[in-house]
PDB file of C-alpha atoms in Angstrom:
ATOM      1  CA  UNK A 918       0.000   0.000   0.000  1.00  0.00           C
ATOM      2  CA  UNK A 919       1.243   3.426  -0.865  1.00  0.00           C
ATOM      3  CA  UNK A 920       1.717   5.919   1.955  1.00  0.00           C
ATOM      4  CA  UNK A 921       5.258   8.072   1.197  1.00  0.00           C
ATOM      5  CA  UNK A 922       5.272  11.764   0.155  1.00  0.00           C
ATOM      6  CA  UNK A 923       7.857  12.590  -1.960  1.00  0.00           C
ATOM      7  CA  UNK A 924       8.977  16.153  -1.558  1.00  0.00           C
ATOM      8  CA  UNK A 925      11.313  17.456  -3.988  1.00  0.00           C
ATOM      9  CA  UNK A 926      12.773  21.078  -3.113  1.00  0.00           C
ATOM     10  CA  UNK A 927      15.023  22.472  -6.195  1.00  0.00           C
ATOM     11  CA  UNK A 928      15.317  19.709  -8.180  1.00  0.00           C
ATOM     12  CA  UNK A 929      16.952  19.200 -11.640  1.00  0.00           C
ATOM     13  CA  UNK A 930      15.122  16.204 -13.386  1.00  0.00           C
ATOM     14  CA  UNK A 931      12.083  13.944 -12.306  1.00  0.00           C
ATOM     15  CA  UNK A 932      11.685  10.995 -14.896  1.00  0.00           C
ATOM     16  CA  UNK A 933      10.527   7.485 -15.040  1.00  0.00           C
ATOM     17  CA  UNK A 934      13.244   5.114 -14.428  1.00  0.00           C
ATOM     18  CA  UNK A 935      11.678   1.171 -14.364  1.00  0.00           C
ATOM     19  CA  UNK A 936       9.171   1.161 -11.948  1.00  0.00           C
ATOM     20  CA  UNK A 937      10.912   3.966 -10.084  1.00  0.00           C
ATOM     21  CA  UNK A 938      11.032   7.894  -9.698  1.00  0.00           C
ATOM     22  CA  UNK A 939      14.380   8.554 -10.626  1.00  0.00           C
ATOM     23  CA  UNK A 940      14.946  12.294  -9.215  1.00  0.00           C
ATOM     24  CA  UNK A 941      17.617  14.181 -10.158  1.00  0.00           C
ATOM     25  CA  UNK A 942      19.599  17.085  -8.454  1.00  0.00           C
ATOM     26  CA  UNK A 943      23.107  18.602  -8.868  1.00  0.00           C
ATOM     27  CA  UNK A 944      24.923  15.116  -9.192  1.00  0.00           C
ATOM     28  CA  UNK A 945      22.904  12.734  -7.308  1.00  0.00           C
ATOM     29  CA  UNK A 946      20.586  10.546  -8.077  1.00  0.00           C
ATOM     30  CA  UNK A 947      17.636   9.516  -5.967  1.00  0.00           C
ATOM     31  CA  UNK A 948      15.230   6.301  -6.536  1.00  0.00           C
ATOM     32  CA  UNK A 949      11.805   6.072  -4.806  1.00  0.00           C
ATOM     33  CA  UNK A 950       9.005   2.813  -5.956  1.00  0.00           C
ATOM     34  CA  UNK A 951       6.601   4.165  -7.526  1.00  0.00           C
ATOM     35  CA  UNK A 952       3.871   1.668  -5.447  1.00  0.00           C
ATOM     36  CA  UNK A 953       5.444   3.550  -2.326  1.00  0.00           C
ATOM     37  CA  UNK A 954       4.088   7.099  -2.945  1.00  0.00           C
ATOM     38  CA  UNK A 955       1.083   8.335  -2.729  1.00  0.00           C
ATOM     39  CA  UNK A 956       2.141  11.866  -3.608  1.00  0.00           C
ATOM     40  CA  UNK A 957       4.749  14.183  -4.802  1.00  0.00           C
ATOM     41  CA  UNK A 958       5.117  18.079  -4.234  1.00  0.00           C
ATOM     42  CA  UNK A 959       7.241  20.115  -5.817  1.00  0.00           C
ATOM     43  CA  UNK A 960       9.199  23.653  -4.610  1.00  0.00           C
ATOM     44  CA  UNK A 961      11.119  25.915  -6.905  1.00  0.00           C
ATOM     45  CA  UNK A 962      11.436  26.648 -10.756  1.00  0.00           C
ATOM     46  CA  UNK A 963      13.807  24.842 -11.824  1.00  0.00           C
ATOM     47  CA  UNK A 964      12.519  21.529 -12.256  1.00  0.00           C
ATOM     48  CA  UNK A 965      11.454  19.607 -15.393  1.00  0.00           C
ATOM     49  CA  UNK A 966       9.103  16.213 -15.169  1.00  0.00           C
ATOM     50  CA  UNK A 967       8.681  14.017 -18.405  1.00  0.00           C
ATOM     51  CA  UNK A 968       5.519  13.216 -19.788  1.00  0.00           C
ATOM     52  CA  UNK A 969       6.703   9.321 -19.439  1.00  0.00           C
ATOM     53  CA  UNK A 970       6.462  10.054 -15.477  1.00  0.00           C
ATOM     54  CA  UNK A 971       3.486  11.653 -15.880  1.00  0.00           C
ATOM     55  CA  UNK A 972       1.689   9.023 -17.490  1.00  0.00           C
ATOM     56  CA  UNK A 973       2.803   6.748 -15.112  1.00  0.00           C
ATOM     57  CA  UNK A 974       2.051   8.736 -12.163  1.00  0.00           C
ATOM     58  CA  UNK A 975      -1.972   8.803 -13.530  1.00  0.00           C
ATOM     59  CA  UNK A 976      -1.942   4.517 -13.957  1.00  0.00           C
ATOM     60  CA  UNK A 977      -0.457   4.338 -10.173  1.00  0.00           C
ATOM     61  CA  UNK A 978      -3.047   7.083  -8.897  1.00  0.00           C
ATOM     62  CA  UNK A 979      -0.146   9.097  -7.692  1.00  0.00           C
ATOM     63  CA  UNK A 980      -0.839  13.172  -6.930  1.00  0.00           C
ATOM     64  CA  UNK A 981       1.623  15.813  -8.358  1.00  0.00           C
ATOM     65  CA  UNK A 982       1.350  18.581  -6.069  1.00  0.00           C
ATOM     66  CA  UNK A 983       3.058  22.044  -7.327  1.00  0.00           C
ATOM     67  CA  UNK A 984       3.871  24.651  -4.862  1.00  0.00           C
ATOM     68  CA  UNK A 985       4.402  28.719  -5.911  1.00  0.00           C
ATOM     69  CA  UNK A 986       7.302  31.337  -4.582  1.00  0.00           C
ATOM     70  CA  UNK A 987       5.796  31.677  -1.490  1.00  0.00           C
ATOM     71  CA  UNK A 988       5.840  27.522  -0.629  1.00  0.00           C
ATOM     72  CA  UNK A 989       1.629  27.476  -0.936  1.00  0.00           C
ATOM     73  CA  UNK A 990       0.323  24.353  -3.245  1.00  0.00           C
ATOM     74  CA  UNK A 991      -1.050  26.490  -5.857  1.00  0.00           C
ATOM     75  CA  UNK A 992      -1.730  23.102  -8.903  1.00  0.00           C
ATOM     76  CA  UNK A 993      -2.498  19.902  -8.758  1.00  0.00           C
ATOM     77  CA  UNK A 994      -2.184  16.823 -11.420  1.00  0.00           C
ATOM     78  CA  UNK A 995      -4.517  14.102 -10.480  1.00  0.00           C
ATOM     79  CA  UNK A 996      -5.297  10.908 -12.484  1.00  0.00           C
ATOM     80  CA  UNK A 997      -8.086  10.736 -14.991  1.00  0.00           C
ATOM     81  CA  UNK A 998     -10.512   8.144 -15.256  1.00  0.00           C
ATOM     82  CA  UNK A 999      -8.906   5.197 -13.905  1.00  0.00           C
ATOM     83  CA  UNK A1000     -11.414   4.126 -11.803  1.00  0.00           C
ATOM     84  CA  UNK A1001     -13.027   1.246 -13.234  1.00  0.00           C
ATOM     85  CA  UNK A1002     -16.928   2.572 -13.032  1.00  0.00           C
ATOM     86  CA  UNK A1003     -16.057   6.222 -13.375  1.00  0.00           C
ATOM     87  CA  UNK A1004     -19.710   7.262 -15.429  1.00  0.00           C
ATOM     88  CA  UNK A1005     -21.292   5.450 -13.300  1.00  0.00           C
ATOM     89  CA  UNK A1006     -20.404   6.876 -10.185  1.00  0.00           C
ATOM     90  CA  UNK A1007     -20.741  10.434 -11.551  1.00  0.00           C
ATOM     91  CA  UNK A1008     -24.260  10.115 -12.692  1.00  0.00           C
ATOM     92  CA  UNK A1009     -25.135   9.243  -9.259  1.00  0.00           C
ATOM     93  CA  UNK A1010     -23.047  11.456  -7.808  1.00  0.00           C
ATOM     94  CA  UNK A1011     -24.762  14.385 -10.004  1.00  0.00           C
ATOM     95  CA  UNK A1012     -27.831  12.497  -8.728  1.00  0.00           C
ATOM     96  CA  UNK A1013     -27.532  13.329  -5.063  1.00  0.00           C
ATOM     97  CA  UNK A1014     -30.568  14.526  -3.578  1.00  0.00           C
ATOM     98  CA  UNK A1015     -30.431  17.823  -1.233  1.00  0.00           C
ATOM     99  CA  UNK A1016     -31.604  15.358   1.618  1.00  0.00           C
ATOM    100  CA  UNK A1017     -28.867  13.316   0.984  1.00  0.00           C
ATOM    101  CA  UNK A1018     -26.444  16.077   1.028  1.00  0.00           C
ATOM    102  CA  UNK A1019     -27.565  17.764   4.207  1.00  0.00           C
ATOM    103  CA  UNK A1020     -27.641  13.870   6.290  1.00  0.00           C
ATOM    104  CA  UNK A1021     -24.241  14.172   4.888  1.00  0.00           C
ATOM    105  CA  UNK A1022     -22.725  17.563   5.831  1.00  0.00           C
ATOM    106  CA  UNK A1023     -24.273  16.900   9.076  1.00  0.00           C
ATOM    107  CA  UNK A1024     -21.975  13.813   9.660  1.00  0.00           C
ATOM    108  CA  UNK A1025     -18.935  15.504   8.419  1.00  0.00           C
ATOM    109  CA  UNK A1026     -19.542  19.012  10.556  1.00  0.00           C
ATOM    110  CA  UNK A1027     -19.955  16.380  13.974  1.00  0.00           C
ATOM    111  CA  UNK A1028     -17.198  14.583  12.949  1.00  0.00           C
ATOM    112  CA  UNK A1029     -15.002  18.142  12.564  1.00  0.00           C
ATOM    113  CA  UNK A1030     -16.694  19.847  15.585  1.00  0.00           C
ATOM    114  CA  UNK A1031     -15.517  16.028  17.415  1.00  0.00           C
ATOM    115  CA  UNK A1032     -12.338  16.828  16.634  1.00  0.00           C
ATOM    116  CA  UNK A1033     -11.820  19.829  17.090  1.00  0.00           C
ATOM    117  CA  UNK A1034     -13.502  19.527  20.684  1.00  0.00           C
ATOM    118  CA  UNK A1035     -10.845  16.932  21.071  1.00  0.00           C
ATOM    119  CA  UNK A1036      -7.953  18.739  20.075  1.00  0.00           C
ATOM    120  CA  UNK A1037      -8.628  21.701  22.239  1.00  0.00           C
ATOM    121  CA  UNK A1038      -8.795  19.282  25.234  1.00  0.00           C
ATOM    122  CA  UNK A1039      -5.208  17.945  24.330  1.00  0.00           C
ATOM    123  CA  UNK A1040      -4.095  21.218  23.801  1.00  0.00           C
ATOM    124  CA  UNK A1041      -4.681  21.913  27.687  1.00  0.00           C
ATOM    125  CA  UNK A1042      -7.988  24.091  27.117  1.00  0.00           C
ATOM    126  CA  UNK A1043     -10.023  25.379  29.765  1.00  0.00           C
ATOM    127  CA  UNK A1044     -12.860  22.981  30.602  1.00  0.00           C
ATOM    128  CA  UNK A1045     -15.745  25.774  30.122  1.00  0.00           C
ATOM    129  CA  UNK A1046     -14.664  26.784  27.103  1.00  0.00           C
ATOM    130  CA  UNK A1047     -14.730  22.808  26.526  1.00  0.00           C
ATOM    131  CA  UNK A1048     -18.522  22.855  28.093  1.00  0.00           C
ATOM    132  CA  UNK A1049     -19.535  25.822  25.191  1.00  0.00           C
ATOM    133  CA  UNK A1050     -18.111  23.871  23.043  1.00  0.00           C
ATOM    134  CA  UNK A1051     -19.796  20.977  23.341  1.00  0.00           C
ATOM    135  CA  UNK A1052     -23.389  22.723  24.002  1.00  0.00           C
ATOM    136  CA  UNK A1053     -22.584  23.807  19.898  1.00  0.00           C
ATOM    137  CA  UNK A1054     -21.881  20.213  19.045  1.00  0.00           C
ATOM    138  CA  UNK A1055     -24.974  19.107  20.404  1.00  0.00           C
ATOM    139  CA  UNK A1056     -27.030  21.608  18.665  1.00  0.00           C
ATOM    140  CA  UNK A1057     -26.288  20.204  15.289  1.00  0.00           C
ATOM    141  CA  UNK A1058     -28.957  19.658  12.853  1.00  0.00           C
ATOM    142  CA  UNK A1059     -29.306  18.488   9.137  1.00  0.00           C
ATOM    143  CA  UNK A1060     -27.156  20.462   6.737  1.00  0.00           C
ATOM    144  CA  UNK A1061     -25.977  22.616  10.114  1.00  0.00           C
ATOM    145  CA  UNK A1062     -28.116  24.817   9.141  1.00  0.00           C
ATOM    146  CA  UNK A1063     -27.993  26.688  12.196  1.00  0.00           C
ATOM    147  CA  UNK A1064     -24.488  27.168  11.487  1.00  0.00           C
ATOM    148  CA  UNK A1065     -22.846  25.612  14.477  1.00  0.00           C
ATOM    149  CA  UNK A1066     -20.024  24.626  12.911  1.00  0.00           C
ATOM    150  CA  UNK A1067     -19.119  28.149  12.273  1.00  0.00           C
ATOM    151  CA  UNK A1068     -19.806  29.192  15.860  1.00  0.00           C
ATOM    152  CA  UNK A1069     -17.758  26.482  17.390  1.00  0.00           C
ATOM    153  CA  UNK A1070     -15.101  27.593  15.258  1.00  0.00           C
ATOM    154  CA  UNK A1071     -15.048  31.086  16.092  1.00  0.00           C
ATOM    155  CA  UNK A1072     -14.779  29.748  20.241  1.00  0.00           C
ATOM    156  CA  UNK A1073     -12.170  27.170  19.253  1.00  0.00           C
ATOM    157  CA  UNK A1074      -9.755  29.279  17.958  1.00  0.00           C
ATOM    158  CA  UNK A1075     -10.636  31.978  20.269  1.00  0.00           C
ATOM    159  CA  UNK A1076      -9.692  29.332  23.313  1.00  0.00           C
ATOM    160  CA  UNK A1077      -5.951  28.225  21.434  1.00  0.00           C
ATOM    161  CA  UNK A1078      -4.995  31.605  19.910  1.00  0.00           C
ATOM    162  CA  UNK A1079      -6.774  34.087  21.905  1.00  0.00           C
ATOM    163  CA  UNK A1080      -9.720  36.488  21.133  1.00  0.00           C
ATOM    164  CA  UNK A1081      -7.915  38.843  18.700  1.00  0.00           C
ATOM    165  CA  UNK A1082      -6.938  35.701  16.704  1.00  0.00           C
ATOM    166  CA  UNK A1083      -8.289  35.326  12.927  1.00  0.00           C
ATOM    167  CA  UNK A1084      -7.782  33.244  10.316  1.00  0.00           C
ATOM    168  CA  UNK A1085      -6.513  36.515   7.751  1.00  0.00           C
ATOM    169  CA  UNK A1086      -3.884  37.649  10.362  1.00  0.00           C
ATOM    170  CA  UNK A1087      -0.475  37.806   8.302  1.00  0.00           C
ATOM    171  CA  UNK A1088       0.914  35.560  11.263  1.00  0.00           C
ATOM    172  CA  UNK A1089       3.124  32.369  11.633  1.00  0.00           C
ATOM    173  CA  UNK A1090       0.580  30.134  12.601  1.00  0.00           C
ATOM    174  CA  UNK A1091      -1.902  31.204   9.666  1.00  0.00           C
ATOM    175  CA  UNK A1092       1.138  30.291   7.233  1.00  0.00           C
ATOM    176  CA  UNK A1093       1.444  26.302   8.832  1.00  0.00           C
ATOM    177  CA  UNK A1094      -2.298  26.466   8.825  1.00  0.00           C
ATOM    178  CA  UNK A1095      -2.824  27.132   5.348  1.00  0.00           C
ATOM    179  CA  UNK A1096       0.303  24.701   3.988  1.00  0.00           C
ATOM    180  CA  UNK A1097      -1.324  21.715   6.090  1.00  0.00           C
ATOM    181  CA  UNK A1098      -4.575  22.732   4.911  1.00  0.00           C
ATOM    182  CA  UNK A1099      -3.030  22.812   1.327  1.00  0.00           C
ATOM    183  CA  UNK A1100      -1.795  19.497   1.557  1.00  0.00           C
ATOM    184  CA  UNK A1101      -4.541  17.570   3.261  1.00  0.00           C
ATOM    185  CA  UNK A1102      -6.695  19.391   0.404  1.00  0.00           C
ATOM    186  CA  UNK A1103      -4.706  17.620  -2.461  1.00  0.00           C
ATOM    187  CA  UNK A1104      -4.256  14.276  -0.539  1.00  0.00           C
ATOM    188  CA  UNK A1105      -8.401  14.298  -0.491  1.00  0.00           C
ATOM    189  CA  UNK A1106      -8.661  15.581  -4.337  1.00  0.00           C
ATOM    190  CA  UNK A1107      -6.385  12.344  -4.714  1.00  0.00           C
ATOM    191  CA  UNK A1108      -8.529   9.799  -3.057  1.00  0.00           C
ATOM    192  CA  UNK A1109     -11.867  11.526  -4.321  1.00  0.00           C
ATOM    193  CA  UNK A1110     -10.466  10.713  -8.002  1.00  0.00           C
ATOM    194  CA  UNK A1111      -9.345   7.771  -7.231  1.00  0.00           C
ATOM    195  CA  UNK A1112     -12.874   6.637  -6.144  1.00  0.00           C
ATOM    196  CA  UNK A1113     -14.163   7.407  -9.436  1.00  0.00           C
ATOM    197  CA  UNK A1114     -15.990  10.706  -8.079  1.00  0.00           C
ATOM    198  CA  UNK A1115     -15.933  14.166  -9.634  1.00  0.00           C
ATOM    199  CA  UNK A1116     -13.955  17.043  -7.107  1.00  0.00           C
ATOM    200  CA  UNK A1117     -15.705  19.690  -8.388  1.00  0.00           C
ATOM    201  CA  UNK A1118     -19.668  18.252  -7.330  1.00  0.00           C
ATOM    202  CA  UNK A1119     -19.404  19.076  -3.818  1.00  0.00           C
ATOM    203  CA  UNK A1120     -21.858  18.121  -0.821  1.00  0.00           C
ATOM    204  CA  UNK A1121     -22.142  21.672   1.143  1.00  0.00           C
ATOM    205  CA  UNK A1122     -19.208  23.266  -0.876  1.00  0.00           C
ATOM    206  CA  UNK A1123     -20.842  24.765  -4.518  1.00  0.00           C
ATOM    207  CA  UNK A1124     -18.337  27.799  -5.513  1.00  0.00           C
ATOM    208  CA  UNK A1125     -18.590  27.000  -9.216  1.00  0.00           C
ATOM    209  CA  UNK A1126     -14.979  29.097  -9.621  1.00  0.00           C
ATOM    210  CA  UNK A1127     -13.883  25.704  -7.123  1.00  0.00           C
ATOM    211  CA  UNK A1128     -12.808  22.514  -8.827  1.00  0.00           C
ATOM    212  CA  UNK A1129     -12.038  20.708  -5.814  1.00  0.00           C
ATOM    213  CA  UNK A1130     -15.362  21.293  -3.809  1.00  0.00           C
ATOM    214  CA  UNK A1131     -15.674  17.934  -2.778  1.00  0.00           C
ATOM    215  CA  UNK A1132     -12.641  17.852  -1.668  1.00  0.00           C
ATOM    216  CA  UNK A1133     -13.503  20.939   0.393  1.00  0.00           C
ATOM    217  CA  UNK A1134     -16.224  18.517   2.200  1.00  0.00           C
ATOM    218  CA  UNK A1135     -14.471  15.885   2.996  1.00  0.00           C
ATOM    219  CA  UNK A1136     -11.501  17.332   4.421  1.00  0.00           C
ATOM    220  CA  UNK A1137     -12.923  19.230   6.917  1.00  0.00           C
ATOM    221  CA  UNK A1138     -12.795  16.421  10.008  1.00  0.00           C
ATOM    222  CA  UNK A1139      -9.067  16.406   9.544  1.00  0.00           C
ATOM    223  CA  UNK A1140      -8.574  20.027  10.024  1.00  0.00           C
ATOM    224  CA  UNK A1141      -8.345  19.602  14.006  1.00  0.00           C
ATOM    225  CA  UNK A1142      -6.078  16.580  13.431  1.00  0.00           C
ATOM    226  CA  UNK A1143      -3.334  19.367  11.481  1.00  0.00           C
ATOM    227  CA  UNK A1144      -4.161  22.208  13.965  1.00  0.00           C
ATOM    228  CA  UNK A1145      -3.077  19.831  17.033  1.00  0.00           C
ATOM    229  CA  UNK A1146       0.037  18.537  14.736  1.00  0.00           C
ATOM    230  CA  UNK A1147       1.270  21.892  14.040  1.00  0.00           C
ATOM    231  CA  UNK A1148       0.745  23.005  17.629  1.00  0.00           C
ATOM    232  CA  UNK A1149       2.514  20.079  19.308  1.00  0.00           C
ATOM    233  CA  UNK A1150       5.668  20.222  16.263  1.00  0.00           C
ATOM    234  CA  UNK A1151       6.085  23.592  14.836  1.00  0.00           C
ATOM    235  CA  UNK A1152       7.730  26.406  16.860  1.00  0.00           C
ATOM    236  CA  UNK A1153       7.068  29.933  16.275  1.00  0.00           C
ATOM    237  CA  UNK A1154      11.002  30.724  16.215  1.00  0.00           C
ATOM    238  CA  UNK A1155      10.802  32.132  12.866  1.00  0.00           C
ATOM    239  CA  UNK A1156       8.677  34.639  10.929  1.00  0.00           C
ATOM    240  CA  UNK A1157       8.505  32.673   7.696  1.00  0.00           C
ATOM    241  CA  UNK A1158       7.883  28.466   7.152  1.00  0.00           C
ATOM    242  CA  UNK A1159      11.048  27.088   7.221  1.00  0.00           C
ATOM    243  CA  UNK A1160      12.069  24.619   5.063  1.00  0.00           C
ATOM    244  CA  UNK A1161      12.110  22.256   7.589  1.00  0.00           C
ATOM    245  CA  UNK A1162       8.795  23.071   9.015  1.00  0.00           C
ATOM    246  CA  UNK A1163       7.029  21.868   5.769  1.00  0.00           C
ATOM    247  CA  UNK A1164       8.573  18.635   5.800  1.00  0.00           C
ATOM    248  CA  UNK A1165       7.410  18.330   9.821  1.00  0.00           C
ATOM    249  CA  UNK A1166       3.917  19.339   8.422  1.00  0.00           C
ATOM    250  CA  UNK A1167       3.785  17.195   5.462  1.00  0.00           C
ATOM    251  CA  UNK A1168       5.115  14.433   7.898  1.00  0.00           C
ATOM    252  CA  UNK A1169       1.497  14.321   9.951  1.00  0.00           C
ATOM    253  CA  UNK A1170       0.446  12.267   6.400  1.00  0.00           C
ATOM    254  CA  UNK A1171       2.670   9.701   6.698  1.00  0.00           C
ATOM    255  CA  UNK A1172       1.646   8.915  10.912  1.00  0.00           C
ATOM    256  CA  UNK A1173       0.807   5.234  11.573  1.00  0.00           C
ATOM    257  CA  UNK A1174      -2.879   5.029  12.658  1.00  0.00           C
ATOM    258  CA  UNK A1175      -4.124   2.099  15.014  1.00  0.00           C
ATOM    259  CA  UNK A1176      -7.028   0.693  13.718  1.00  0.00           C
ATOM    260  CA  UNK A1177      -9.763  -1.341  16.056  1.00  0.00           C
TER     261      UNK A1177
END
């Protein structure tokens, strides 16, 4: 089973070599099995990938994540059509009734507001802010549309960051927020194509400028999951992402889970 993330900063050459990624840069050579990876993100502008390793990375449903100047994943190359009922699956999918849709968002808004309850209690937060929290949970209704997701938010990060927090402040902990984000994102576009479904036919997500809506939905209970990462393994001792700080983030997709 797949489960590596190749990340390539500055690289020369990525081609197909075998059954292998053969990466090159300055005058080494670097071999990774293509059945180990699950995805590969790129940094910098120097780097040219054959169409060869392209076409291979599509058959082994294998993401190609691209990142711009400023480290963000700005492009992603997913595989087309390889799963084996792929018109079936989107005529159904385009055939999802609103009732189906709100049963669903409601499952993956508890699920999120779960975890994020969760990670604020690991994160040594204060057990009323806890209580509120789970007062919002419990409100919860079909298609949230109460919107208690978004109020449990707003007291969530309000309990780890403070009341003056927000998610636009130009701040350090906004920048690991939105790389995690960023990569969790593709890693879900991967396994949504990969199921034969079509990213941009969301459940509660519908911005028709968004190809990855879908995406969007079904990322959202592993939000809390990053946030907790990056608090317990990212320090604030820069102003910028470091180098080094990516990797650490992109490392929370490689964990081992226990299962049952």
């Amino acid at each position: 089973m797949a489960w590596r993330i190749v990340h390539v900063k500055d690289g020369d050459v990525l081609r197909l070599r075998l059954d292998n990624i053969e990466i090159h840069k300055l005058d080494k050579k670097v071999y990774v099995p293509l059945s180990d990876i699950t995805m590969i993100v790129l940094e910098g502008n120097r780097t040219t990938v054959t169409t060869k390793l392209l076409s291979r990375l599509s058959q082994n449903n294998i993401g190609l994540v691209i990142c711009d100047d400023s480290y963000l994943p700005v492009g992603i190359y997913l595989p087309y059509g390889q799963y084996h009922h792929n018109s079936k699956r989107v005529i159904n999918q385009a055939n999802w009734t609103k009732a189906q849709k709100q049963s669903a968002w409601k499952e993956i808004v508890g699920q999120k507001m779960t975890n994020q309850i969760q990670s604020a209690k690991l994160l040594g937060v204060e057990q009323s802010r806890l209580n509120l929290m789970m007062d919002l949970a419990d409100g919860l209704k079909e298609g949230d549309v109460t919107n208690r997701e978004g109020h449990l938010a707003k007291v969530y990060f309000d309990s780890i960051y403070g009341k003056t927090f927000t998610r636009d402040d130009d701040v350090f902990i906004n920048a690991a927020m939105n790389f995690g984000y960023a990569i969790l994102r593709s890693c879900m576009a991967r396994v949504v194509a990969a199921s034969g479904l079509v990213t941009m036919l969301g459940i509660f997500h519908k911005n028709e400028f968004n190809s990855f809506n879908l995406a969007d939905d079904l990322m959202e209970p592993y939000r809390p999951l990053m946030d907790y990462w990056i608090n317990k393994n990212i320090s604030e001792e820069k102003d910028y992402l470091t180098y080094e700080s990516r990797l650490k983030i992109i490392e929370f997709m490689q964990q081992k889970l226990e299962i049952n």
